[in-house]
Coordinates of C-alpha atoms in Angstrom, one line a residue:
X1 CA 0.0 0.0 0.0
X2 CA 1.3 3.7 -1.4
X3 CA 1.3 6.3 1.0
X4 CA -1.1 7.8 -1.2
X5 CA -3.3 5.3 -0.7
X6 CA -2.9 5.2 3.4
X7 CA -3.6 9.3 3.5
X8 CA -7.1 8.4 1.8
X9 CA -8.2 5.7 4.3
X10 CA -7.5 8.3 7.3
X11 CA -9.3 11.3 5.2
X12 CA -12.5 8.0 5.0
X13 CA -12.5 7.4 8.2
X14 CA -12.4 11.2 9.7
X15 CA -15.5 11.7 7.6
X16 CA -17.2 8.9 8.8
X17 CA -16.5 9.6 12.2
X18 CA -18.0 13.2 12.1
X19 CA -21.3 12.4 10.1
X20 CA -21.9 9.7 13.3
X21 CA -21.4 12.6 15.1
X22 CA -23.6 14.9 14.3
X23 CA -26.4 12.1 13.6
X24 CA -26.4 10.8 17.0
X25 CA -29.9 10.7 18.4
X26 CA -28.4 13.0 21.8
X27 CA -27.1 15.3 19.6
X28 CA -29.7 15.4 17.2
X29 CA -32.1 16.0 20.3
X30 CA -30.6 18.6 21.8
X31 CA -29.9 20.7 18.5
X32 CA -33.9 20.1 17.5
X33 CA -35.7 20.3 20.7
X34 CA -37.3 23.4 20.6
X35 CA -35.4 25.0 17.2
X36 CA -36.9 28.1 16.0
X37 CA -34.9 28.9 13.2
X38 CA -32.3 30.3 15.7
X39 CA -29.7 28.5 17.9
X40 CA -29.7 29.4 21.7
X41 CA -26.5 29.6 23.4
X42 CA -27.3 26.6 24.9
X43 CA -27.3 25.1 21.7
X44 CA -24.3 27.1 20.4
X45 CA -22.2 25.6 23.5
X46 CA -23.3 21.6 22.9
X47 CA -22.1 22.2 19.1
X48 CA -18.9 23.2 20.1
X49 CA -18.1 21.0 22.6
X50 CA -19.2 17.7 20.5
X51 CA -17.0 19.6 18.4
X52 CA -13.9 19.6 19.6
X53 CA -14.7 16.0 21.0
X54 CA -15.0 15.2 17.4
X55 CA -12.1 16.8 16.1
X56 CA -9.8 14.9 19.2
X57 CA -10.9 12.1 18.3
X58 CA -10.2 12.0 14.4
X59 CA -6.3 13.0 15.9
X60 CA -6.2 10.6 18.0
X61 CA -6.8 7.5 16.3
X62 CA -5.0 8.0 13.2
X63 CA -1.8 8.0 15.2
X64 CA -3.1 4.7 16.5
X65 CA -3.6 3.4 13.4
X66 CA -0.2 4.8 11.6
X67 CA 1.5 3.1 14.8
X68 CA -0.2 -0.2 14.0
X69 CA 0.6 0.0 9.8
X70 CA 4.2 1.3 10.4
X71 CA 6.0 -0.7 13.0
X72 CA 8.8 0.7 14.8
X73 CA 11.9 -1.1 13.3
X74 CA 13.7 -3.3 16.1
X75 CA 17.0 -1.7 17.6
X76 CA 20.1 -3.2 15.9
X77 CA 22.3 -4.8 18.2
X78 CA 25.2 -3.2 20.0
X79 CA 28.9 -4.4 20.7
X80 CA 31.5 -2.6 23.1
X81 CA 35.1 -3.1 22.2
X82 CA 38.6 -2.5 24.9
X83 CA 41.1 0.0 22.7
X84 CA 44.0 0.1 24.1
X85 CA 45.5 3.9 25.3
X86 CA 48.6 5.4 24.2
X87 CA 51.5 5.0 26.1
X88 CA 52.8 7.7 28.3
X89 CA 56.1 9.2 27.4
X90 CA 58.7 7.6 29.4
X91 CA 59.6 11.6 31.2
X92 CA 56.2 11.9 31.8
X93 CA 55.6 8.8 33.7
X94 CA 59.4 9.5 35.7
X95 CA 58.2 13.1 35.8
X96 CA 60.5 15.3 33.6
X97 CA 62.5 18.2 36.3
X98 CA 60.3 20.8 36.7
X99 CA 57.1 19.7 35.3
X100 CA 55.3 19.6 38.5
X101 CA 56.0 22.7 41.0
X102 CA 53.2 23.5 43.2
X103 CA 53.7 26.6 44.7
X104 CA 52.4 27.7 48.4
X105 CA 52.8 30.8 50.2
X106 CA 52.5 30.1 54.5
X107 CA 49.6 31.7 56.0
X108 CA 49.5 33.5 59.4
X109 CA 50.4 30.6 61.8
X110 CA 51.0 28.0 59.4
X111 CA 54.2 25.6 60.0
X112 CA 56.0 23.9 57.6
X113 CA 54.3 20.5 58.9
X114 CA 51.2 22.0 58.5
X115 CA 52.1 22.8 54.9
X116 CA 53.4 19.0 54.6
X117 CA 50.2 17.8 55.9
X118 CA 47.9 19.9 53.1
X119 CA 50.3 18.5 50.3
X120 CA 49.6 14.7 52.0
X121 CA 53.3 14.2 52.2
X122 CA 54.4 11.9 55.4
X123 CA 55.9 13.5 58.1
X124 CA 58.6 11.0 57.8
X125 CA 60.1 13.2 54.7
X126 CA 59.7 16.6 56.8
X127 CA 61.5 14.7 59.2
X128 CA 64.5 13.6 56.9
X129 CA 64.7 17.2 55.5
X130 CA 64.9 18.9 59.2
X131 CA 67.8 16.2 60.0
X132 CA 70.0 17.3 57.2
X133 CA 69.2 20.6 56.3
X134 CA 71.8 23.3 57.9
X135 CA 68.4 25.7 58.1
X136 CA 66.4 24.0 60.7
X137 CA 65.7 26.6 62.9
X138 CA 64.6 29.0 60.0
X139 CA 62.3 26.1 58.5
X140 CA 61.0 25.3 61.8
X141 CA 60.0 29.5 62.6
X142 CA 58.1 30.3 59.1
X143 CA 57.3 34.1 58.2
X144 CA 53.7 34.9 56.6
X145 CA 54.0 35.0 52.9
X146 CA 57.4 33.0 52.9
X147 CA 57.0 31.1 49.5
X148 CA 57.9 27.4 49.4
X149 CA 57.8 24.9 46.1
X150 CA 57.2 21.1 46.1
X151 CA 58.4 19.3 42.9
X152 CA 55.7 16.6 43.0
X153 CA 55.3 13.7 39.7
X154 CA 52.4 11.8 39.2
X155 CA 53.6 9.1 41.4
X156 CA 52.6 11.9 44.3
X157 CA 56.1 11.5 45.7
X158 CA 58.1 14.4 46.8
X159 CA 61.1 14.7 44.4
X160 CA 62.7 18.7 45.2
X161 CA 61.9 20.9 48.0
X162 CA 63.0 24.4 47.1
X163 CA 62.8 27.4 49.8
X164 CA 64.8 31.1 49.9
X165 CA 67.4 31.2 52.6
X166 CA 67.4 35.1 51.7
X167 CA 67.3 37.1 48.9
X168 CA 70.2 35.9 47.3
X169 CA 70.6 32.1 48.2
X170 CA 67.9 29.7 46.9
X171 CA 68.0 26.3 48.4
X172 CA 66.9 23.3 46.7
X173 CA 66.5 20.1 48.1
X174 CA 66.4 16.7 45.8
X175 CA 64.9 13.2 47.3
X176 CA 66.0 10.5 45.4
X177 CA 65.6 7.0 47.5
X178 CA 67.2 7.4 50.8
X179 CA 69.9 10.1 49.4
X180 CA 69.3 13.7 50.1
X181 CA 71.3 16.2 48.8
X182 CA 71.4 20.5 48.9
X183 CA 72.0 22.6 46.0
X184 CA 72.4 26.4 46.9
X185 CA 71.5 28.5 44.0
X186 CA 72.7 32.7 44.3
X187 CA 70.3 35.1 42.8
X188 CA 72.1 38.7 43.0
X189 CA 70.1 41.5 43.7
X190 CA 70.6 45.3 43.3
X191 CA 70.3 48.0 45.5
X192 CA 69.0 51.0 43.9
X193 CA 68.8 54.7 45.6
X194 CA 65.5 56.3 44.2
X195 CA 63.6 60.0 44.9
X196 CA 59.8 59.4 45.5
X197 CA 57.7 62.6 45.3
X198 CA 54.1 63.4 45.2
X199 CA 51.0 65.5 46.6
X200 CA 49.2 64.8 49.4
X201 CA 46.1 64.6 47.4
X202 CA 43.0 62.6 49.4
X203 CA 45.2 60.5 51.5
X204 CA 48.7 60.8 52.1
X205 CA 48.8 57.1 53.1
X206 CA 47.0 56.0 49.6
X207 CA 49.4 58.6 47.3
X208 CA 52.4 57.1 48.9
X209 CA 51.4 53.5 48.6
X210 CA 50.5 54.0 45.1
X211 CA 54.1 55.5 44.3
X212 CA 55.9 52.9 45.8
X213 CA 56.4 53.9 49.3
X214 CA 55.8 51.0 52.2
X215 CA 53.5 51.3 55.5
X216 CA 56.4 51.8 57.7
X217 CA 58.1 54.6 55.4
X218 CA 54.9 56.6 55.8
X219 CA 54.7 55.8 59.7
X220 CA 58.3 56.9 59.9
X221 CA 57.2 60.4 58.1
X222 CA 54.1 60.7 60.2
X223 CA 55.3 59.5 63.8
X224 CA 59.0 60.2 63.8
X225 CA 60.2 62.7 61.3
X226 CA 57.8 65.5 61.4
X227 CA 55.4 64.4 64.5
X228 CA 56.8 67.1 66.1
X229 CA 56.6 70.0 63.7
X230 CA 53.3 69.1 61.4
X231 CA 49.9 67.9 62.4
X232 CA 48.9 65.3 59.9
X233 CA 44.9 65.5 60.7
X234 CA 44.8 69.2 60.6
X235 CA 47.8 70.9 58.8
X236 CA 47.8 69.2 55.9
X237 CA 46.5 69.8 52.2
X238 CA 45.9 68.1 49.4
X239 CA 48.2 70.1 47.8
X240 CA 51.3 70.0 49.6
X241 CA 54.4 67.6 48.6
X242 CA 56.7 65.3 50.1
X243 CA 59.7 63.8 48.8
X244 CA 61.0 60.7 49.9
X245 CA 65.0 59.6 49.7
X246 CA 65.1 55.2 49.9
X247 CA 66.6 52.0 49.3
X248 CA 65.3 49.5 47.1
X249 CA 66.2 46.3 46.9
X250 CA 65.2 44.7 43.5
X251 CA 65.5 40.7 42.5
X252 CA 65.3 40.2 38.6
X253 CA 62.9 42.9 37.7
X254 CA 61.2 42.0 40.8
X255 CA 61.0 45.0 44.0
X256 CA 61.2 42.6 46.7
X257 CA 61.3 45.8 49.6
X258 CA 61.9 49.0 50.5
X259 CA 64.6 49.8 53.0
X260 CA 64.3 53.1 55.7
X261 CA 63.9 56.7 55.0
X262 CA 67.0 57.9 53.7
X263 CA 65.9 61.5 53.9
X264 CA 62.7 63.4 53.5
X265 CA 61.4 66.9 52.8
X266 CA 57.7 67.5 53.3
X267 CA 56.1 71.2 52.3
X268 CA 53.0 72.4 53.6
X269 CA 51.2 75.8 53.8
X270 CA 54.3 76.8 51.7
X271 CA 56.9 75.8 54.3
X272 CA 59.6 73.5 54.2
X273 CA 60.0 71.0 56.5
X274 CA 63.2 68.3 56.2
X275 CA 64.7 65.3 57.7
X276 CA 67.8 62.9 57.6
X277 CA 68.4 59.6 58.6
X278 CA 72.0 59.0 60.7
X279 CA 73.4 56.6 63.0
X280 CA 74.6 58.0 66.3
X281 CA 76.7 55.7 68.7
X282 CA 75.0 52.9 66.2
X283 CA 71.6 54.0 66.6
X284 CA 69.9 55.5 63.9
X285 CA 68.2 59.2 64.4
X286 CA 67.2 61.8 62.4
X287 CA 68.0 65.5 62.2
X288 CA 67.2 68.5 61.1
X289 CA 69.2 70.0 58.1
X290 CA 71.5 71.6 60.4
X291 CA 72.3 68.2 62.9
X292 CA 69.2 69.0 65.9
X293 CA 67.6 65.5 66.2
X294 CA 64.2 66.2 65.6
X295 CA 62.7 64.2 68.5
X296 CA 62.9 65.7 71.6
X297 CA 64.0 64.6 74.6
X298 CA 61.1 64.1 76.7
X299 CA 57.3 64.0 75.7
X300 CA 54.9 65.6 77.9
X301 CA 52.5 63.1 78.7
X302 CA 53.8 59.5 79.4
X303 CA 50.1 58.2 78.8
X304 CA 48.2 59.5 75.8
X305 CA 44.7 61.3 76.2
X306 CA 44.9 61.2 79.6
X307 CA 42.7 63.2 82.1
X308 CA 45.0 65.8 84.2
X309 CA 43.1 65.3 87.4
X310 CA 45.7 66.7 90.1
X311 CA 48.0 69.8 89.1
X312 CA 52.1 69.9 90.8
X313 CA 51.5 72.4 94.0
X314 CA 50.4 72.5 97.4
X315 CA 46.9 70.4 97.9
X316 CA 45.1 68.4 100.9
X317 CA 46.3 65.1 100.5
X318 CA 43.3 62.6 99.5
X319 CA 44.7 59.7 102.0
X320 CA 46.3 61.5 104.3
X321 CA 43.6 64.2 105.0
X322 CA 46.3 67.1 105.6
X323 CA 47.8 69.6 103.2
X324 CA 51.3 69.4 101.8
X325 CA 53.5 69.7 98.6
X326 CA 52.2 67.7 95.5
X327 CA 55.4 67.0 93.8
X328 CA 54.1 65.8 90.4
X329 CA 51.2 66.0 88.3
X330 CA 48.5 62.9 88.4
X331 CA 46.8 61.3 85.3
X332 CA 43.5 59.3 85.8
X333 CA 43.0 56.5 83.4
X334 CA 41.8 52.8 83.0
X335 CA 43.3 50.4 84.7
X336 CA 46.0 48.6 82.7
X337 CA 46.6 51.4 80.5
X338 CA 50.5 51.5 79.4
X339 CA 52.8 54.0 80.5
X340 CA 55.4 55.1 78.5
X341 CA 58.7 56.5 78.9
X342 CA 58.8 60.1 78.6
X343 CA 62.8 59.8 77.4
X344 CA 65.3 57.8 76.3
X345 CA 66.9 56.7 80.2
X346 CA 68.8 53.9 82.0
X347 CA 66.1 52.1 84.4
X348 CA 67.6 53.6 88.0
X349 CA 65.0 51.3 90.0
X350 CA 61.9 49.2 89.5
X351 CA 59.4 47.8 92.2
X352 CA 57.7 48.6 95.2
X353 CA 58.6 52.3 96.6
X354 CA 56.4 53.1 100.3
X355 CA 53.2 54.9 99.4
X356 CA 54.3 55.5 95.6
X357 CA 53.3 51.7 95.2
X358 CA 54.7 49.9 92.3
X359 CA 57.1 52.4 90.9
X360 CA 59.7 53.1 88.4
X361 CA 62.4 55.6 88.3
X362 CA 64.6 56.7 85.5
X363 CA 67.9 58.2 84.4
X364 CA 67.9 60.5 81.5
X365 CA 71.3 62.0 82.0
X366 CA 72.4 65.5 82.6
X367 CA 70.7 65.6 86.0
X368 CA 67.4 64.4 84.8
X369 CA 65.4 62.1 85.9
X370 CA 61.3 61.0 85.9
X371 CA 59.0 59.0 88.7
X372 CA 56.3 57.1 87.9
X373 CA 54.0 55.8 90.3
X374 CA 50.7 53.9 91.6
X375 CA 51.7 51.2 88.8
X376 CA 49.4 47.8 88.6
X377 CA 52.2 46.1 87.3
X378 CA 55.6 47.1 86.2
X379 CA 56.7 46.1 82.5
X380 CA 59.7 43.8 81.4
X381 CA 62.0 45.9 82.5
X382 CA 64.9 46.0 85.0
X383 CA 67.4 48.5 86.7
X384 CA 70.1 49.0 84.6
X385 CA 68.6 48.2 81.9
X386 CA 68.8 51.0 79.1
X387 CA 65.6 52.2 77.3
X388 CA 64.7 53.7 74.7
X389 CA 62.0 57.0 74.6
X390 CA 57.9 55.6 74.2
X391 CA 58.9 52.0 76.2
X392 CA 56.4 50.6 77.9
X393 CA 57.7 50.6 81.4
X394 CA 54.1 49.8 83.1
X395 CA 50.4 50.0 83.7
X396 CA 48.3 52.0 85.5
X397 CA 46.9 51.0 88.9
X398 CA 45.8 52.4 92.1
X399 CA 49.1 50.4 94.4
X400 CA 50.4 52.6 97.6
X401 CA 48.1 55.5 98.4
X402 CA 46.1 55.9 96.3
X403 CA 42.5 56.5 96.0
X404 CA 41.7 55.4 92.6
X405 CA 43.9 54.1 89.3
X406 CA 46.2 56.5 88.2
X407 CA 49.3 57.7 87.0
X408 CA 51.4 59.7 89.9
X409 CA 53.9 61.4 87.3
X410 CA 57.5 63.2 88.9
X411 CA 59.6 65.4 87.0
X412 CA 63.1 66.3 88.7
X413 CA 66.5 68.1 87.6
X414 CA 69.5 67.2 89.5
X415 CA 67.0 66.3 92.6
X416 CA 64.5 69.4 92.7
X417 CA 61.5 68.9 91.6
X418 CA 59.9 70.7 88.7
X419 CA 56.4 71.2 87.3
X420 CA 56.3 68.5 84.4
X421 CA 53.8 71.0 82.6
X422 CA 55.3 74.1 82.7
X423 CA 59.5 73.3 82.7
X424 CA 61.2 74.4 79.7
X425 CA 62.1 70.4 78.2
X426 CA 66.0 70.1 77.6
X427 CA 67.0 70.3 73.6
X428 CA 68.3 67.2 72.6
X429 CA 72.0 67.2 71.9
X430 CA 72.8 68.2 68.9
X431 CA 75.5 66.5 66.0
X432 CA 78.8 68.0 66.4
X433 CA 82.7 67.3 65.6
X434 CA 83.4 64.7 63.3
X435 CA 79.5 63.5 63.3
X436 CA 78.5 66.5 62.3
X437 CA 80.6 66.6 59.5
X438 CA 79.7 63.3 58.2
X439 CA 75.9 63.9 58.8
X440 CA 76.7 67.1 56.3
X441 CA 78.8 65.7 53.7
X442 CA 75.2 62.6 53.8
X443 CA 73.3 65.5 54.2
X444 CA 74.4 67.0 50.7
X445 CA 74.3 64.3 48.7
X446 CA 70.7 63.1 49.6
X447 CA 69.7 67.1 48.8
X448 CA 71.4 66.6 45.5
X449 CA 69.0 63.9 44.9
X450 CA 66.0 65.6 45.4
X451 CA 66.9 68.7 43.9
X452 CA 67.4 66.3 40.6
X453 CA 64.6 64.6 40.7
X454 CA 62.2 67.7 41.6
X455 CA 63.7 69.6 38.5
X456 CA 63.1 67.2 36.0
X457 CA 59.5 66.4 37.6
X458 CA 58.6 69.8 38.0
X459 CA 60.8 71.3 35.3
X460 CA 57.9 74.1 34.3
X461 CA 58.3 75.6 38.0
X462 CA 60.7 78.0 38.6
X463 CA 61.7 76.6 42.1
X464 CA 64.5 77.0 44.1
X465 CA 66.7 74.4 45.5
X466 CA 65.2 72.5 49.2
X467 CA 66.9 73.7 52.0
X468 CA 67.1 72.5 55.3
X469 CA 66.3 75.6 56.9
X470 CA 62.7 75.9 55.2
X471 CA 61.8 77.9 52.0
X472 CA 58.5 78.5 49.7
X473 CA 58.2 75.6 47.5
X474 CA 55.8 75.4 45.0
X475 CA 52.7 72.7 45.1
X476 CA 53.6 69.4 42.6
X477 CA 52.6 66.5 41.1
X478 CA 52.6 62.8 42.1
X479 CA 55.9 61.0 40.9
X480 CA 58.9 58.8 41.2
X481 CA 62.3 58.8 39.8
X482 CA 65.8 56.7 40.5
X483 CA 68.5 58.9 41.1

């Protein structure tokens, strides 16, 4: 039978199917009953719905039938056949040198065996390392962000172990069996001496990031260099310039740190403010242009924001109920709060002192000396010991007599006693003789620098040469230069 000839029978039988329809007796029935010449909605609504029941059907059952004339062909049989992979190379199943590095930077806290342990290699080979290594104690006292590589093949075994011993000795370590052996590889570095200058702009923190400059070069302009003379949350504009004098160390074509401030010179509200870096009696300072360290030798208040809550004078003693001399100044704070040095000083004596209570007194030289009293605890400290100024040397307490925690503060020259608050501080000492003559001829050379850099930076200003002393100086741009 044609297809032809199939598409006629269902054409047949949908024709049949809708004449029984409509001359079923129901239908008929309900489509006569009561005809006026005009359908009802009624009527209208049982015509459609036989319909579409109509219609349904006559879809329906071809599919049934074409099912039945055309049979679905059987499926044809299926076979699976093994076929046989390629080979590995030979140096990829040995694992060729190199082909395998997994690199892993240690996290806050993380030791080496902990790093072993997320690589699942056997303590055992952390063990054989450590026993022939001449670095144990470095391996064994990881820094954050140290990097460390494990040459690991597919067999999962650990084949090199490769670490920096510092920034020019790589260390690599080769397991082969029971045999362990050490290759140090050098990777020179270079120093290079470069001028970083730039405005203020929003942030002086975020400019001198950007241009290079690490967090603790920008604490050392902020807290050490010009703490004293410039007040970072109020004196500052967006338009005032710094430039910075440092080392950098550099790894191939990688900056791998910054070194100290060299020297600085920082402008604002059209003054000039500088600073060098120089070691005195091996501990390194810095000056003004003209060799006056420019920390001082004693800060006011050995605890910060404190509350002043008993003046230096005559006053009715709070314990003792009758009126004598007050021979320091008293500072109410919190419990526990550190007290700090208010000089660099040699630790004269440390511990209990009568109705001072825990105590500490200190040499600064030249007849100088400070008391601190009423102490919780005393720091790690110990007479004799020398300190340096802004060491924690206690807490605050309420120890001896006291009526409440706080800081019993003594200020005396060659014995007297003076009022803290009021006494005219010592200058520091400045550079002289044969320092002095050294700090100059560094002193030069790092205002050479700047001067070079600035010109070609700011070569449309007509700007004169920094000096130490302070000067206008035009507002800048952000930049960087090597000098």
């Amino acid at each position: 039978m044609t297809a032809s000839d199939s598409g006629s029978d269902r054409r047949e039988r949908l024709k049949a199917l809708r004449e029984a329809a409509l001359h079923r007796p129901v239908l008929a029935r309900h489509l006569t009953d009561g005809f006026t010449g005009r359908w009802s909605r009624r009527q209208w609504a049982h015509a459609s719905l036989f319909a579409t029941l109509g219609m349904l059907v006559a879809a329906i059952v071809p599919g049934f039938s074409a099912s039945g004339a055309h049979p679905q062909p059987a499926h044809a049989p299926r076979h699976s056949m093994a076929l046989a992979l390629p080979p590995l190379p030979l140096t990829r199943l040995k694992g060729s040198q190199g082909d395998s590095w997994q690199i892993v930077r240690v996290q806050r806290g993380q030791t080496l065996g902990a790093v072993f342990e997320q690589l699942d290699l056997p303590a055992s080979t952390l063990h054989r390392i450590l026993d022939q290594s001449d670095d144990k104690k470095a391996l064994t006292r990881l820094k954050p962000g140290t990097e460390l590589a494990f040459d690991l093949p597919v067999n999962g075994e650990l084949r090199t172990f490769r670490y920096d011993r510092d920034d020019s000795h790589r260390i690599e370590v080769s397991l082969a069996g029971d045999t362990i052996t050490q290759k140090v590889i050098v990777r020179p570095t270079e120093t290079r001496t470069v001028v970083i200058s730039g405005k203020v702009g929003k942030s002086l923190f975020r400019s001198a990031r950007k241009l290079g400059l690490s967090g603790n070069n920008i604490n050392t302009l902020t807290d050490e260099i010009f703490k004293y003379d410039i007040d970072f949350n109020e004196d500052v504009g967006a338009n005032d310039r710094f430039s910075v004098v440092v080392e950098q160390i550099w790894r191939e074509g990688e900056l791998l740190r910054t070194g100290p401030v060299l020297a600085a010179t920082f402008t604002t509200d059209g003054k000039l403010h500088t600073g060098f870096r120089f070691e005195r009696a091996g501990k390194a300072e810095y000056f003004t242009g003209d060799g006056r360290p420019l920390k001082k030798s004693f800060i006011r208040m050995p605890i910060p924001y404190a509350r002043l809550t008993s003046n230096f004078g005559t006053r009715r003693h709070p314990v003792l109920g009758r009126t004598r001399m007050h021979k320091g100044v008293d500072y109410a704070a919190r419990t526990g709060t550190p007290i700090m040095a208010a000089g660099d000083a040699r630790v004269k004596s440390a511990g209990w002192q009568g109705g001072y209570g825990n105590a500490v007194v200190l040499d600064h030289g030249r007849g100088y000396t400070t008391l601190y009293g009423h102490m919780s605890r005393i720091g790690k400290i110990r007479a004799g010991q020398r300190i340096g100024q802004g060491t924690v040397i206690g807490y605050v307490g309420s120890t001896g007599m006291s009526t409440g925690p706080h800081l019993h503060y003594e200020f005396r020259v060659n014995g007297v006693h003076r009022n803290p608050l009021s006494i005219t501080m010592p200058p520091p000492e400045p550079l002289s003789g044969a320092a002095l003559t050294q700090f100059r001829a560094q002193t030069s050379v790092a205002l050479a620098r700047i001067q070079k850099v600035e010109n070609i930076i700011y070569a449309d200003v007509d700007a004169p040469p920094p000096a130490p002393n302070g000067a206008k100086k035009p507002k800048t741009t952000a930049n960087k230069s090597k000098a």
